[in-house]
Amino acid sequence: MTTRPAPVTTVFARSVVHGTTDRANTLAGPWRLGDAMSLLTLNAVGVALVITGWYVAAGRLLFHDQVPGANVAIAGIIVAGAGNGVWLLTGRRAVGMRRNAVGAAVEERYRSRPLRPAVVATTLVAAKGMTRYHRPDCVFVAERRVTANKRETHESRGRKPCGVCRP
């Protein structure tokens, strides 16, 4: 009887995100408390600048009298937008780091599996929406609905070979 290895998703517990290996930090989300505080602070400053600009421009009849207030409000929108942009980029980076850690764990598990007799795969498989084609026994297509085609068909559809199973 063979024992099944632990699921690949446990790699999150070992992945290094923001310099920590704490399971609670790595599974909680891609942002730290400091990231949330930065977002909150920059959005609060941005809203304060918009309200200040509105107050400065309010009650002025002539356009050139309203310009300074409009400039302050625009600066507030830029500050809040920059805060939101940094928030999103931080999350994107953390998700990319996790994706790389999971991919490395999958590849390590794939490389360490017992070798089977070499079988020449004449048909390769891919699922709808995939950008890569795979061998039928590849871990990335396990338990997925896939369609089998020849290499030429996959390449004509813009797919590239998988870097793990290397068809």
Coordinates of N, CA and C in Angstrom, one line a residue:
M1 N 0.8 -1.2 0.0 CA 0.0 0.0 0.0 C 0.9 1.2 0.0
T2 N 0.6 2.1 -0.9 CA 1.5 3.3 -1.0 C 0.8 4.5 -0.3
T3 N 1.5 5.3 0.3 CA 1.0 6.5 1.0 C 1.0 7.7 0.0
R4 N -0.1 8.4 0.1 CA -0.2 9.6 -0.8 C 0.6 10.8 -0.1
P5 N 1.3 11.6 -0.9 CA 2.0 12.7 -0.3 C 1.0 13.8 0.1
A6 N 1.4 14.7 1.0 CA 0.6 15.8 1.4 C 0.2 16.6 0.2
P7 N -1.0 17.3 0.3 CA -1.4 18.1 -0.8 C -0.4 19.3 -1.1
V8 N -0.3 19.7 -2.3 CA 0.6 20.7 -2.7 C 0.3 22.0 -2.0
T9 N -1.0 22.2 -1.7 CA -1.4 23.5 -1.0 C -0.7 23.7 0.3
T10 N -0.2 22.7 0.9 CA 0.5 22.9 2.2 C 1.8 23.7 2.0
V11 N 2.2 23.9 0.7 CA 3.4 24.7 0.5 C 3.2 26.1 0.9
F12 N 2.0 26.6 1.0 CA 1.8 27.9 1.5 C 2.3 28.1 2.9
A13 N 2.3 27.0 3.7 CA 2.8 27.1 5.1 C 4.3 27.3 5.1
R14 N 5.0 26.8 4.1 CA 6.4 26.9 4.0 C 6.9 28.0 3.1
S15 N 6.0 28.7 2.4 CA 6.4 29.7 1.4 C 6.8 31.0 2.2
V16 N 7.7 31.7 1.6 CA 8.2 32.9 2.2 C 7.5 34.1 1.6
V17 N 6.6 34.7 2.4 CA 5.9 35.9 1.9 C 6.2 37.0 2.9
H18 N 6.7 38.1 2.4 CA 7.0 39.2 3.3 C 8.0 38.9 4.3
G19 N 8.9 37.9 4.0 CA 10.0 37.5 4.9 C 9.5 36.7 6.1
T20 N 8.3 36.2 6.1 CA 7.9 35.3 7.3 C 7.6 33.9 6.8
T21 N 7.6 33.0 7.7 CA 7.2 31.6 7.3 C 6.1 31.2 8.3
D22 N 5.4 32.2 8.9 CA 4.3 31.9 9.8 C 3.1 31.5 9.0
R23 N 2.5 30.3 9.4 CA 1.4 29.8 8.6 C 0.2 30.8 8.7
A24 N 0.0 31.5 9.8 CA -1.1 32.4 9.9 C -0.9 33.6 8.9
N25 N 0.3 34.1 8.8 CA 0.6 35.2 7.9 C 0.5 34.8 6.5
T26 N 1.0 33.6 6.1 CA 1.0 33.2 4.7 C -0.4 32.9 4.2
L27 N -1.3 32.4 5.1 CA -2.6 31.9 4.6 C -3.6 33.0 4.8
A28 N -3.3 34.1 5.6 CA -4.3 35.1 5.8 C -4.6 35.9 4.6
G29 N -3.7 36.3 3.8 CA -3.9 37.1 2.7 C -2.6 37.7 2.2
P30 N -2.6 38.3 1.1 CA -1.3 38.8 0.5 C -0.8 40.1 1.1
W31 N -1.6 40.7 2.0 CA -1.2 42.0 2.6 C -0.9 41.9 4.0
R32 N 0.0 42.8 4.5 CA 0.4 42.9 5.9 C -0.4 44.0 6.5
L33 N -0.4 44.1 7.8 CA -1.1 45.2 8.5 C -0.6 46.5 8.1
G34 N 0.8 46.7 7.9 CA 1.4 47.9 7.5 C 0.8 48.4 6.1
D35 N 0.6 47.4 5.2 CA 0.0 47.7 3.9 C -1.4 48.3 4.0
A36 N -2.2 47.7 4.9 CA -3.5 48.2 5.2 C -3.5 49.6 5.8
M37 N -2.6 49.8 6.7 CA -2.5 51.1 7.3 C -2.0 52.2 6.3
S38 N -1.1 51.8 5.4 CA -0.7 52.8 4.3 C -1.9 53.1 3.4
L39 N -2.7 52.1 3.0 CA -3.9 52.3 2.2 C -4.8 53.2 2.9
L40 N -5.1 53.0 4.2 CA -6.0 53.8 4.9 C -5.6 55.2 5.0
T41 N -4.3 55.4 5.3 CA -3.7 56.7 5.5 C -3.8 57.5 4.2
L42 N -3.3 56.9 3.1 CA -3.3 57.6 1.9 C -4.7 58.0 1.4
N43 N -5.7 57.1 1.6 CA -7.0 57.4 1.2 C -7.6 58.5 2.1
A44 N -7.3 58.5 3.4 CA -7.8 59.5 4.3 C -7.2 60.9 3.9
V45 N -5.9 60.9 3.6 CA -5.3 62.2 3.1 C -5.9 62.6 1.8
G46 N -6.2 61.7 0.9 CA -6.8 62.0 -0.4 C -8.2 62.6 -0.2
V47 N -9.0 61.9 0.6 CA -10.3 62.5 0.9 C -10.3 63.8 1.5
A48 N -9.3 64.0 2.5 CA -9.2 65.3 3.1 C -8.8 66.4 2.1
L49 N -7.9 66.1 1.2 CA -7.6 67.1 0.2 C -8.7 67.4 -0.8
V50 N -9.5 66.4 -1.1 CA -10.7 66.6 -2.0 C -11.7 67.5 -1.3
I51 N -11.9 67.2 0.0 CA -12.9 68.1 0.8 C -12.3 69.5 0.9
T52 N -11.0 69.6 1.2 CA -10.4 70.9 1.3 C -10.5 71.7 0.0
G53 N -10.3 71.0 -1.1 CA -10.4 71.7 -2.4 C -11.8 72.1 -2.7
W54 N -12.7 71.3 -2.4 CA -14.1 71.6 -2.6 C -14.5 72.9 -1.7
Y55 N -14.0 72.9 -0.5 CA -14.3 74.0 0.4 C -13.7 75.3 -0.2
V56 N -12.4 75.2 -0.7 CA -11.8 76.4 -1.2 C -12.5 76.9 -2.5
A57 N -13.0 76.0 -3.3 CA -13.6 76.4 -4.5 C -15.1 76.8 -4.3
A58 N -15.7 76.4 -3.2 CA -17.1 76.6 -3.0 C -17.4 78.1 -2.8
G59 N -18.4 78.6 -3.4 CA -18.8 79.9 -3.3 C -18.1 80.9 -4.2
R60 N -17.2 80.4 -5.0 CA -16.5 81.3 -5.9 C -17.2 81.3 -7.3
L61 N -17.5 82.5 -7.8 CA -18.2 82.6 -9.0 C -17.3 82.5 -10.2
L62 N -16.1 83.0 -10.2 CA -15.3 83.1 -11.3 C -14.4 81.8 -11.4
F63 N -14.1 81.4 -12.6 CA -13.4 80.1 -12.8 C -12.0 80.3 -12.3
H64 N -11.3 81.4 -12.5 CA -9.9 81.5 -12.0 C -9.8 81.5 -10.5
D65 N -10.9 81.8 -9.8 CA -10.9 81.8 -8.4 C -11.1 80.3 -7.9
Q66 N -11.7 79.5 -8.7 CA -11.9 78.1 -8.3 C -10.7 77.2 -8.6
V67 N -9.8 77.6 -9.5 CA -8.7 76.8 -9.9 C -7.8 76.3 -8.7
P68 N -7.4 77.1 -7.8 CA -6.6 76.6 -6.7 C -7.3 75.4 -5.9
G69 N -8.6 75.6 -5.6 CA -9.4 74.5 -5.0 C -9.4 73.3 -5.8
A70 N -9.6 73.4 -7.1 CA -9.7 72.3 -8.0 C -8.3 71.6 -8.0
N71 N -7.2 72.3 -8.0 CA -5.9 71.7 -8.0 C -5.7 70.9 -6.7
V72 N -6.1 71.4 -5.6 CA -6.0 70.7 -4.3 C -6.8 69.4 -4.4
A73 N -8.0 69.5 -4.9 CA -8.9 68.3 -5.0 C -8.3 67.2 -6.0
I74 N -7.7 67.7 -7.1 CA -7.0 66.8 -8.0 C -5.8 66.1 -7.3
A75 N -5.1 66.9 -6.5 CA -4.0 66.3 -5.8 C -4.5 65.2 -4.8
G76 N -5.6 65.4 -4.2 CA -6.2 64.4 -3.3 C -6.6 63.2 -4.1
I77 N -7.1 63.3 -5.3 CA -7.4 62.1 -6.1 C -6.2 61.4 -6.5
I78 N -5.1 62.1 -6.8 CA -3.9 61.4 -7.1 C -3.3 60.7 -5.9
V79 N -3.3 61.3 -4.8 CA -2.8 60.6 -3.6 C -3.5 59.4 -3.3
A80 N -4.9 59.4 -3.3 CA -5.7 58.2 -3.0 C -5.5 57.2 -4.1
G81 N -5.4 57.6 -5.3 CA -5.1 56.6 -6.4 C -3.7 56.0 -6.3
A82 N -2.7 56.7 -5.9 CA -1.4 56.1 -5.7 C -1.5 55.1 -4.5
G83 N -2.2 55.4 -3.5 CA -2.3 54.5 -2.4 C -3.0 53.2 -2.8
N84 N -4.0 53.3 -3.6 CA -4.7 52.1 -4.1 C -3.9 51.3 -5.1
G85 N -3.1 52.0 -5.9 CA -2.2 51.4 -6.8 C -1.1 50.6 -6.1
V86 N -0.5 51.2 -5.1 CA 0.5 50.5 -4.3 C -0.1 49.3 -3.6
W87 N -1.3 49.4 -3.1 CA -2.0 48.3 -2.4 C -2.2 47.1 -3.4
L88 N -2.6 47.4 -4.6 CA -2.9 46.4 -5.6 C -1.6 45.7 -6.1
L89 N -0.5 46.5 -6.3 CA 0.8 46.0 -6.7 C 1.4 45.1 -5.6
T90 N 1.2 45.5 -4.4 CA 1.7 44.7 -3.3 C 1.0 43.3 -3.2
G91 N -0.3 43.3 -3.4 CA -1.0 42.1 -3.4 C -0.6 41.2 -4.6
R92 N -0.4 41.9 -5.8 CA 0.0 41.1 -7.0 C 1.3 40.5 -6.8
R93 N 2.3 41.2 -6.2 CA 3.6 40.6 -5.9 C 3.5 39.4 -5.0
A94 N 2.7 39.5 -3.9 CA 2.6 38.4 -3.0 C 1.9 37.2 -3.6
V95 N 0.9 37.4 -4.4 CA 0.3 36.3 -5.1 C 1.2 35.7 -6.1
G96 N 2.0 36.5 -6.8 CA 3.0 35.9 -7.7 C 4.1 35.1 -7.0
M97 N 4.5 35.5 -5.8 CA 5.4 34.7 -5.0 C 4.8 33.4 -4.5
R98 N 3.6 33.4 -4.2 CA 2.9 32.2 -3.8 C 2.7 31.3 -5.0
R99 N 2.4 31.8 -6.1 CA 2.2 31.0 -7.3 C 3.6 30.3 -7.7
N100 N 4.7 31.1 -7.6 CA 6.0 30.5 -7.8 C 6.3 29.4 -6.8
A101 N 6.0 29.6 -5.6 CA 6.3 28.6 -4.5 C 5.5 27.3 -4.8
V102 N 4.2 27.5 -5.2 CA 3.4 26.3 -5.5 C 3.9 25.6 -6.7
G103 N 4.3 26.4 -7.7 CA 4.8 25.8 -9.0 C 6.1 25.0 -8.7
A104 N 6.9 25.6 -7.9 CA 8.2 24.9 -7.6 C 7.9 23.6 -6.8
A105 N 6.9 23.6 -5.9 CA 6.6 22.4 -5.1 C 6.0 21.3 -6.0
V106 N 5.2 21.8 -7.0 CA 4.6 20.8 -7.9 C 5.7 20.2 -8.8
E107 N 6.6 21.1 -9.3 CA 7.7 20.6 -10.1 C 8.6 19.6 -9.3
E108 N 8.9 20.0 -8.1 CA 9.7 19.1 -7.2 C 9.1 17.7 -7.0
R109 N 7.8 17.8 -6.8 CA 7.0 16.5 -6.6 C 7.0 15.7 -7.9
Y110 N 6.8 16.4 -9.0 CA 6.8 15.7 -10.3 C 8.2 15.1 -10.6
R111 N 9.2 15.9 -10.3 CA 10.6 15.3 -10.6 C 11.0 14.2 -9.7
S112 N 10.4 14.2 -8.5 CA 10.8 13.1 -7.5 C 9.9 11.9 -7.6
R113 N 8.9 11.9 -8.5 CA 8.1 10.7 -8.6 C 8.8 9.5 -9.2
P114 N 8.4 8.3 -9.0 CA 9.1 7.1 -9.6 C 8.9 7.2 -11.1
L115 N 10.0 6.9 -11.8 CA 9.9 6.9 -13.2 C 9.1 5.7 -13.8
R116 N 8.3 6.0 -14.8 CA 7.6 4.9 -15.5 C 8.3 4.6 -16.7
P117 N 8.0 3.5 -17.3 CA 8.6 3.2 -18.6 C 8.2 4.3 -19.6
A118 N 9.2 4.6 -20.4 CA 9.0 5.7 -21.4 C 7.9 5.3 -22.4
V119 N 6.9 6.2 -22.5 CA 5.8 6.0 -23.5 C 5.8 7.2 -24.4
V120 N 5.9 7.0 -25.7 CA 5.8 8.1 -26.6 C 4.4 8.5 -26.8
A121 N 4.1 9.8 -26.4 CA 2.8 10.3 -26.5 C 2.6 10.9 -27.8
T122 N 1.7 10.3 -28.6 CA 1.4 10.9 -29.9 C 0.4 12.0 -29.8
T123 N -0.5 11.9 -28.8 CA -1.5 12.9 -28.6 C -1.2 13.6 -27.3
L124 N -1.4 14.9 -27.3 CA -1.1 15.7 -26.1 C -2.4 16.4 -25.7
V125 N -2.5 16.8 -24.5 CA -3.8 17.2 -24.0 C -3.7 18.7 -23.5
A126 N -4.9 19.3 -23.5 CA -5.0 20.7 -22.9 C -6.5 20.9 -22.6
A127 N -6.8 21.7 -21.6 CA -8.1 22.1 -21.3 C -8.5 23.4 -22.0
K128 N -9.7 23.7 -22.0 CA -10.2 25.0 -22.6 C -9.6 26.1 -21.8
G129 N -9.0 27.1 -22.5 CA -8.5 28.3 -21.8 C -7.0 28.1 -21.4
M130 N -6.4 26.9 -21.6 CA -5.0 26.7 -21.2 C -4.1 27.3 -22.3
T131 N -3.0 27.8 -21.8 CA -2.0 28.3 -22.8 C -0.9 27.4 -23.0
R132 N -0.9 26.2 -22.4 CA 0.1 25.2 -22.5 C -0.5 23.8 -22.8
Y133 N 0.2 23.0 -23.5 CA -0.3 21.6 -23.7 C 0.6 20.7 -23.0
H134 N 0.1 19.5 -22.6 CA 0.7 18.6 -21.6 C 0.7 17.2 -22.1
R135 N 1.5 16.3 -21.5 CA 1.4 14.9 -21.6 C 0.1 14.5 -20.9
P136 N -0.5 13.4 -21.2 CA -1.7 13.0 -20.5 C -1.5 12.7 -19.0
D137 N -0.3 12.3 -18.6 CA 0.0 12.0 -17.2 C 0.5 13.2 -16.4
C138 N 0.5 14.4 -17.0 CA 1.1 15.6 -16.3 C 0.2 16.0 -15.1
V139 N 0.9 16.4 -14.0 CA 0.2 16.8 -12.8 C -0.7 18.0 -13.0
F140 N -0.5 18.8 -14.0 CA -1.3 20.0 -14.2 C -2.6 19.7 -14.9
V141 N -2.8 18.6 -15.4 CA -4.0 18.2 -16.1 C -4.7 17.1 -15.4
A142 N -4.2 16.6 -14.2 CA -4.8 15.5 -13.5 C -6.2 16.0 -13.0
E143 N -7.1 15.1 -13.2 CA -8.5 15.3 -12.8 C -9.2 16.5 -13.5
R144 N -8.8 16.8 -14.7 CA -9.4 18.0 -15.4 C -10.0 17.4 -16.7
R145 N -11.0 18.1 -17.2 CA -11.5 17.7 -18.5 C -10.6 18.3 -19.6
V146 N -10.0 17.4 -20.3 CA -9.0 17.8 -21.3 C -9.4 17.2 -22.7
T147 N -8.9 17.8 -23.7 CA -9.1 17.2 -25.0 C -7.7 16.9 -25.6
A148 N -7.7 15.8 -26.3 CA -6.4 15.3 -26.9 C -6.3 15.7 -28.3
N149 N -5.2 16.2 -28.7 CA -4.9 16.7 -30.1 C -3.4 16.4 -30.3
K150 N -3.1 16.6 -31.6 CA -1.7 16.5 -32.0 C -0.9 17.8 -31.6
R151 N 0.4 17.7 -31.5 CA 1.2 18.8 -31.2 C 0.9 20.0 -32.1
E152 N 0.8 19.7 -33.4 CA 0.6 20.7 -34.4 C -0.7 21.5 -34.1
T153 N -1.7 20.8 -33.7 CA -3.0 21.4 -33.4 C -2.9 22.4 -32.3
H154 N -2.2 21.9 -31.2 CA -2.0 22.8 -30.0 C -1.2 24.0 -30.4
E155 N -0.1 23.8 -31.2 CA 0.7 25.0 -31.5 C 0.0 25.9 -32.4
S156 N -0.9 25.4 -33.3 CA -1.6 26.3 -34.2 C -2.6 27.2 -33.4
R157 N -3.0 26.7 -32.2 CA -3.9 27.4 -31.3 C -3.2 28.4 -30.4
G158 N -1.8 28.4 -30.6 CA -1.0 29.4 -29.8 C -0.6 28.8 -28.5
R159 N -0.7 27.5 -28.2 CA -0.3 26.9 -27.0 C 1.2 26.6 -27.1
K160 N 1.9 26.6 -25.9 CA 3.3 26.2 -25.8 C 3.4 25.0 -25.0
P161 N 4.5 24.2 -25.1 CA 4.7 23.0 -24.3 C 4.8 23.3 -22.8
C162 N 4.4 22.4 -22.0 CA 4.5 22.6 -20.5 C 5.9 22.5 -20.1
G163 N 6.3 23.3 -19.1 CA 7.7 23.2 -18.7 C 8.0 22.1 -17.7
V164 N 6.9 21.5 -17.2 CA 7.1 20.4 -16.2 C 7.2 19.0 -16.8
C165 N 6.1 18.7 -17.6 CA 6.1 17.4 -18.3 C 6.9 17.4 -19.6
R166 N 7.2 18.5 -20.1 CA 8.0 18.6 -21.3 C 7.6 17.7 -22.4
P167 N 6.4 17.8 -23.0 CA 6.0 16.9 -24.0 C 6.8 17.0 -25.3

